[in-house]
Coordinates of C-alpha atoms and ligand atoms in Angstrom, one line a residue:
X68 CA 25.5 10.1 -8.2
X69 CA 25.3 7.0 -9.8
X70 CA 22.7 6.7 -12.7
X71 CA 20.3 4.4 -10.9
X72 CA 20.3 6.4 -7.3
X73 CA 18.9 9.5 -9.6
X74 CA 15.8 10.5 -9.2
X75 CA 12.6 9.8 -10.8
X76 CA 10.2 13.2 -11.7
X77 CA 6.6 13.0 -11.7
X78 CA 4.6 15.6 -13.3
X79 CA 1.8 17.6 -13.2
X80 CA 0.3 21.0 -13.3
X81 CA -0.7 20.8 -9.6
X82 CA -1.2 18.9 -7.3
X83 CA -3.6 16.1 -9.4
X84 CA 0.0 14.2 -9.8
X85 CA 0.0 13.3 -6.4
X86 CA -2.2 10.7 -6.8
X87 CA -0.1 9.2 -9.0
X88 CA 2.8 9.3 -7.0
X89 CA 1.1 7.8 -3.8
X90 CA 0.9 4.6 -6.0
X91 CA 4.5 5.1 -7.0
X92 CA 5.9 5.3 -3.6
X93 CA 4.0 1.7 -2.8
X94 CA 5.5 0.1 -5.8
X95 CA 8.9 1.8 -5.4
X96 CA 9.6 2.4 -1.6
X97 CA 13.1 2.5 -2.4
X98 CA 13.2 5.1 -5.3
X99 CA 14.0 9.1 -5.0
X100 CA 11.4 10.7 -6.6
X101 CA 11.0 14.8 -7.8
X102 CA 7.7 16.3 -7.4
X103 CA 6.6 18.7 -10.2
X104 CA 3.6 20.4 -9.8
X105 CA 3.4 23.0 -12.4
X106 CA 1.3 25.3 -10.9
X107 CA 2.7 28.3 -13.2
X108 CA 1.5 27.1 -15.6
X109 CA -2.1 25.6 -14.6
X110 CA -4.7 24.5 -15.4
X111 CA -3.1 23.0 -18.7
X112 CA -7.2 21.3 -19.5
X113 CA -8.7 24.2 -21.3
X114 CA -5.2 25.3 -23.1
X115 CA -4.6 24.2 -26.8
X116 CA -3.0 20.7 -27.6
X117 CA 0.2 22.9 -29.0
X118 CA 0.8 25.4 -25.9
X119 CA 0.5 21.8 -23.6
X120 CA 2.8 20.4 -25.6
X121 CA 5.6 23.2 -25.6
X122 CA 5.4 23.5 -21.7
X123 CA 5.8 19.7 -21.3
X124 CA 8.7 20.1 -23.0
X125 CA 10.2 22.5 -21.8
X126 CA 9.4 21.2 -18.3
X127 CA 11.4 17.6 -19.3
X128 CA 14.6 19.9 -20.3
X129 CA 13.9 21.4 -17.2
X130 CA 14.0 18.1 -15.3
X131 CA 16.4 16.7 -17.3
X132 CA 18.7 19.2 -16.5
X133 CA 18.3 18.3 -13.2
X134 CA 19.8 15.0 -13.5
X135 CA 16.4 12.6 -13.6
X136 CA 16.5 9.1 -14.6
X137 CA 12.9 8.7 -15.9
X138 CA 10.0 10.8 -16.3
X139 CA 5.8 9.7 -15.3
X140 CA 3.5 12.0 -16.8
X141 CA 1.6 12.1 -14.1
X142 CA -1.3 14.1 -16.0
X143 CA -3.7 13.1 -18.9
X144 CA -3.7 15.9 -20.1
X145 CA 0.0 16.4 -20.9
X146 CA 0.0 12.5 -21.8
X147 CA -2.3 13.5 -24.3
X148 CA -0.7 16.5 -25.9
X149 CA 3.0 15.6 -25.7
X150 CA 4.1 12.2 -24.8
X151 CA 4.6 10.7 -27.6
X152 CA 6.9 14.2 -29.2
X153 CA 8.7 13.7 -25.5
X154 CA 9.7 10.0 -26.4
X155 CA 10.9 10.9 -29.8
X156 CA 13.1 13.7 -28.6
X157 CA 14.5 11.7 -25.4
X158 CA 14.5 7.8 -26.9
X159 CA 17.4 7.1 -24.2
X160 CA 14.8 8.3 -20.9
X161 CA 12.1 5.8 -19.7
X162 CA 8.8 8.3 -20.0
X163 CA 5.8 6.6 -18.9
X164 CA 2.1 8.4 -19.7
X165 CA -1.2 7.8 -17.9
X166 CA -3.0 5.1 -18.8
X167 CA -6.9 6.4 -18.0
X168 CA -8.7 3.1 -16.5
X169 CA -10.7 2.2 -19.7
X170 CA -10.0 -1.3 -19.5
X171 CA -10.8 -2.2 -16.2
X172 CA -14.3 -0.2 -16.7
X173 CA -14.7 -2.5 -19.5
X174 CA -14.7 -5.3 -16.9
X175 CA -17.2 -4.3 -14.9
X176 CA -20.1 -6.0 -16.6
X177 CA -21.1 -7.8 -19.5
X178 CA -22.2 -4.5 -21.3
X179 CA -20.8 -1.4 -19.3
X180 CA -22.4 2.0 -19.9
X181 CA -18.8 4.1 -18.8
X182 CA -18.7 7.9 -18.1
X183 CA -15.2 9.7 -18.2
X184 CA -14.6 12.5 -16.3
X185 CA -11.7 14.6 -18.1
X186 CA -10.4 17.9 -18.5
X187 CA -11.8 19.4 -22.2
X188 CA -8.2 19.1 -23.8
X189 CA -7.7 15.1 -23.0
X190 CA -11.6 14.5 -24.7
X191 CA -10.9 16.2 -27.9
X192 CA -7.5 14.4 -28.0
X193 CA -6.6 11.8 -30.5
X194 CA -5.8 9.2 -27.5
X195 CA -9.1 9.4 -26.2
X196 CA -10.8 8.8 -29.3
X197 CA -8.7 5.5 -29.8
X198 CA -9.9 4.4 -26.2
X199 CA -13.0 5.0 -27.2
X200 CA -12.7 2.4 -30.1
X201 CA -12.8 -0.6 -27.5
X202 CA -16.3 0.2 -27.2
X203 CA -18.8 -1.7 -29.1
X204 CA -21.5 1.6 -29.0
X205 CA -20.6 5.0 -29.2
X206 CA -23.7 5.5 -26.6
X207 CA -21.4 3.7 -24.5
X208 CA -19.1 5.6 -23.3
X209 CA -20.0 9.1 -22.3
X210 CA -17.3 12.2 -22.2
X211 CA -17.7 14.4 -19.8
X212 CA -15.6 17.6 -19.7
X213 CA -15.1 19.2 -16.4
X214 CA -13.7 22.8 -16.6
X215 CA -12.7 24.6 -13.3
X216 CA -12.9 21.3 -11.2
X217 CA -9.5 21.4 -11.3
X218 CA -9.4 24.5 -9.7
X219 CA -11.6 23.4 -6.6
X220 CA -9.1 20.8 -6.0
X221 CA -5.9 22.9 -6.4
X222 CA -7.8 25.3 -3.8
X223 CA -8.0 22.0 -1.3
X224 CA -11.5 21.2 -1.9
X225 CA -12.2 17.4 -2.0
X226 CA -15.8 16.9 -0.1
X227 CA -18.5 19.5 1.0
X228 CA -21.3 20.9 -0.7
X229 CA -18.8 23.3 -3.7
X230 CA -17.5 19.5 -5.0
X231 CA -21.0 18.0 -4.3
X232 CA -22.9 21.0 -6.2
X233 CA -20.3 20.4 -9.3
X234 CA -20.6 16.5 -9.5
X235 CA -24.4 16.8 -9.6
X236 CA -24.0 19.5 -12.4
X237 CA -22.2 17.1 -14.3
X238 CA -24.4 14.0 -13.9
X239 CA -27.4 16.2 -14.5
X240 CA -27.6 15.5 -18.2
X241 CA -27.5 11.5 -17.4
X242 CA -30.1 11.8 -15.1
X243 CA -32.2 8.4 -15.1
X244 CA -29.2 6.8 -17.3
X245 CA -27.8 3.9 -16.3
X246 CA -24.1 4.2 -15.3
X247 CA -22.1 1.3 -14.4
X248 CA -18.2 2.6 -14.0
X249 CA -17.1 6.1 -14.2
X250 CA -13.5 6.8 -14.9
X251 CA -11.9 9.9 -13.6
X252 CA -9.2 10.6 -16.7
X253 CA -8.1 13.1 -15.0
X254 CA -5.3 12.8 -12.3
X255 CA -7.2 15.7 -10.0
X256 CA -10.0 13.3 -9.6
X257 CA -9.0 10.7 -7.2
X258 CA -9.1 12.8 -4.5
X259 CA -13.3 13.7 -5.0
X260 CA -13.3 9.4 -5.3
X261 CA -15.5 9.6 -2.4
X262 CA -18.0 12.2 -3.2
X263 CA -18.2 10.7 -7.0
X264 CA -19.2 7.5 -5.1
X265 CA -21.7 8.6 -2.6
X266 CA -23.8 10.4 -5.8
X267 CA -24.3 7.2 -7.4
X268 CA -24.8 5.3 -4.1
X269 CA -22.3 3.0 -4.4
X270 CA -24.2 1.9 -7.6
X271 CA -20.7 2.6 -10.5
X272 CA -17.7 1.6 -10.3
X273 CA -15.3 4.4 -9.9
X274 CA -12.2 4.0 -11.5
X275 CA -8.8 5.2 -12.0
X276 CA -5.4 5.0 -13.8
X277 CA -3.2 5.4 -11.1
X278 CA -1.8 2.0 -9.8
X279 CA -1.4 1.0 -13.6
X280 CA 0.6 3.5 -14.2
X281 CA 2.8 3.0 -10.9
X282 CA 3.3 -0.4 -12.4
X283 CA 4.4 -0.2 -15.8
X284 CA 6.6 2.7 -14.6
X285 CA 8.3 0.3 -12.6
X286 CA 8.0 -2.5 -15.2
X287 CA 9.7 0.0 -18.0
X288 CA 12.3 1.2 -15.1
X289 CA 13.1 -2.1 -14.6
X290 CA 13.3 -3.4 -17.9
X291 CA 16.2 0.0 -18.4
X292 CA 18.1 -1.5 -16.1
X293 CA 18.0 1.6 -13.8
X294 CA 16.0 0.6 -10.5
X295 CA 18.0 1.9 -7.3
X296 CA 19.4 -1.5 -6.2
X297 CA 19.8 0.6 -2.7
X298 CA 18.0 -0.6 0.5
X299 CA 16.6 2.8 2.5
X300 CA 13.7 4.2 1.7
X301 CA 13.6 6.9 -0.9
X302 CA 13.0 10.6 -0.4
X303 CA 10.3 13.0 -2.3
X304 CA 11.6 16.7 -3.3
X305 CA 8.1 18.5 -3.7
X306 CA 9.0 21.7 -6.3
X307 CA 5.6 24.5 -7.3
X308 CA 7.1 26.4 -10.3
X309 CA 5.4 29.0 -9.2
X310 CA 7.9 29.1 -6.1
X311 CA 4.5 29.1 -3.8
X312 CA 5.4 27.0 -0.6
X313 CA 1.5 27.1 0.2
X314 CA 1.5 24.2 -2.4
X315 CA 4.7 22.2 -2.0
X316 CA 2.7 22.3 1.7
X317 CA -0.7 21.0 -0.2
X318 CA 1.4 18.5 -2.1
X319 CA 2.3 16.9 0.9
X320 CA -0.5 17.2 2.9
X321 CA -2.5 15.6 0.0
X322 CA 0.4 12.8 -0.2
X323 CA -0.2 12.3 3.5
X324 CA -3.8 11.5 3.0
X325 CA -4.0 10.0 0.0
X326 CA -5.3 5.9 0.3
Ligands
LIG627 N1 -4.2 16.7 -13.7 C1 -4.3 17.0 -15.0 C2 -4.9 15.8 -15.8 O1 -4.7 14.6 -15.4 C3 -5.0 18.2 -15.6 C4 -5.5 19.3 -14.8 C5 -5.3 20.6 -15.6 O2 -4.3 21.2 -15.5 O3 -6.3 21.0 -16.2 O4 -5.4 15.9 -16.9

């Protein structure tokens, strides 16, 4: 197989990815793309920096093996532990990182007040504390760490009253704050877009990184010279490390749905 016909991976450790990927697939309709949802290994958000870092990489060998062209972290969380190790150790492989959507938030208004929703390991991490440098306040930009949410999603859960219950736990400390954009830095959260929305009333802006991402990946696979000159549309190969076909089926279900 020629070097541009290869496949592109996505990853993730679940099915949060597949937001990512939706975007992807509209930018690059003619690109073969693998699927890896590392569900063996989930949730990777309350693990340690290191123990993200060594199953990202040993997930790239892993894909890499398997004859990839290019690699989109499709997770903050493993953007934030081990991108930039991955780009040392593979200089010669476009790998592309989420981008959460800071700078759009910053557009919103003249002088946002922006809450991220992230997993606890991207919030300590040193990437988020840069982003958080664009702000002129530190009261501007409020973290919020969602442990388990994951978890809800993974289990198919994206409206009703379990994802409704948890987004007003979260808010509950901003209660009477004004918030004007909230960005979901986590690549899980798309999919709970609506029900972040209907809280505020259509009041925030809710935001995320995954169109940006779907276009510098194609801007960087470009720029490599390596985008599939063929014509067809390209195929997805949806892989669970855990071997579970009950999520390759909720990968593609999600994809299906997914606007
Ligand atoms: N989807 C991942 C992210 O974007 C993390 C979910 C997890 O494994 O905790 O951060």
């Amino acid at each position: 197989m020629k070097r541009r016909e290869a496949p592109i991976a996505v990853i993730d450790s679940g099915v949060g990815g597949i937001s990512v990927l939706a975007e992807l697939v509209r930018v690059m309709p003619y690109e073969n793309f693998i699927y890896f949802g590392d569900s063996a290994n989930a949730p990777y958000g309350t693990k340690t920096r290191d123990r993200v870092r060594e199953i990202t990489l040993e997930n790239t060998e892993r894909l890499l093996e398997m004859g990839v062209k290019a690699i989109v972290v499709a997770c903050n969380t493993a953007t934030s532990a081990a991108v930039r190790v991955m780009r040392e150790k593979y200089p010669e492989i476009p790998i592309v990182g989420i981008e959460p959507a800071i700078k759009p938030a910053l557009e919103v208004c003249e002088h946002p007040t922006v809450a991220v929703m992230a997993t606890p390991l991207t919030l300590a991490e040193e990437k988020f504390l840069k982003l958080k440098e664009r702000f002129s306040a530190d009261e501007d930009v409020i973290a919020l760490p969602c442990p388990g949410l994951m978890e809800l999603i993974e289990a198919g859960h994206t409206e009703g009253e379990l994802i409704n219950a948890y987004i007003r736990d979260v808010f509950a400390p901003l209660e009477g704050k004004r918030i004007d954009a909230i960005v979901l830095g986590c690549t899980h959260y798309p999919f709970i877009k609506e029900a972040v929305r209907a809280y505020f009333g259509g009041t925030a802006a809710v935001l995320d990184g995954g169109a940006g991402t779907a276009r510098e990946a194609k801007r960087r696979i470009t720029e490599a010279g390596l985008e599939n000159l063929g014509t067809g549309l390209g195929t997805v190969r949806y892989i669970s490390t855990d071997g579970d076909e009950s999520k390759t089926e909720l990968y593609k279900r999600f994809m299906k749905e997914y606007r």
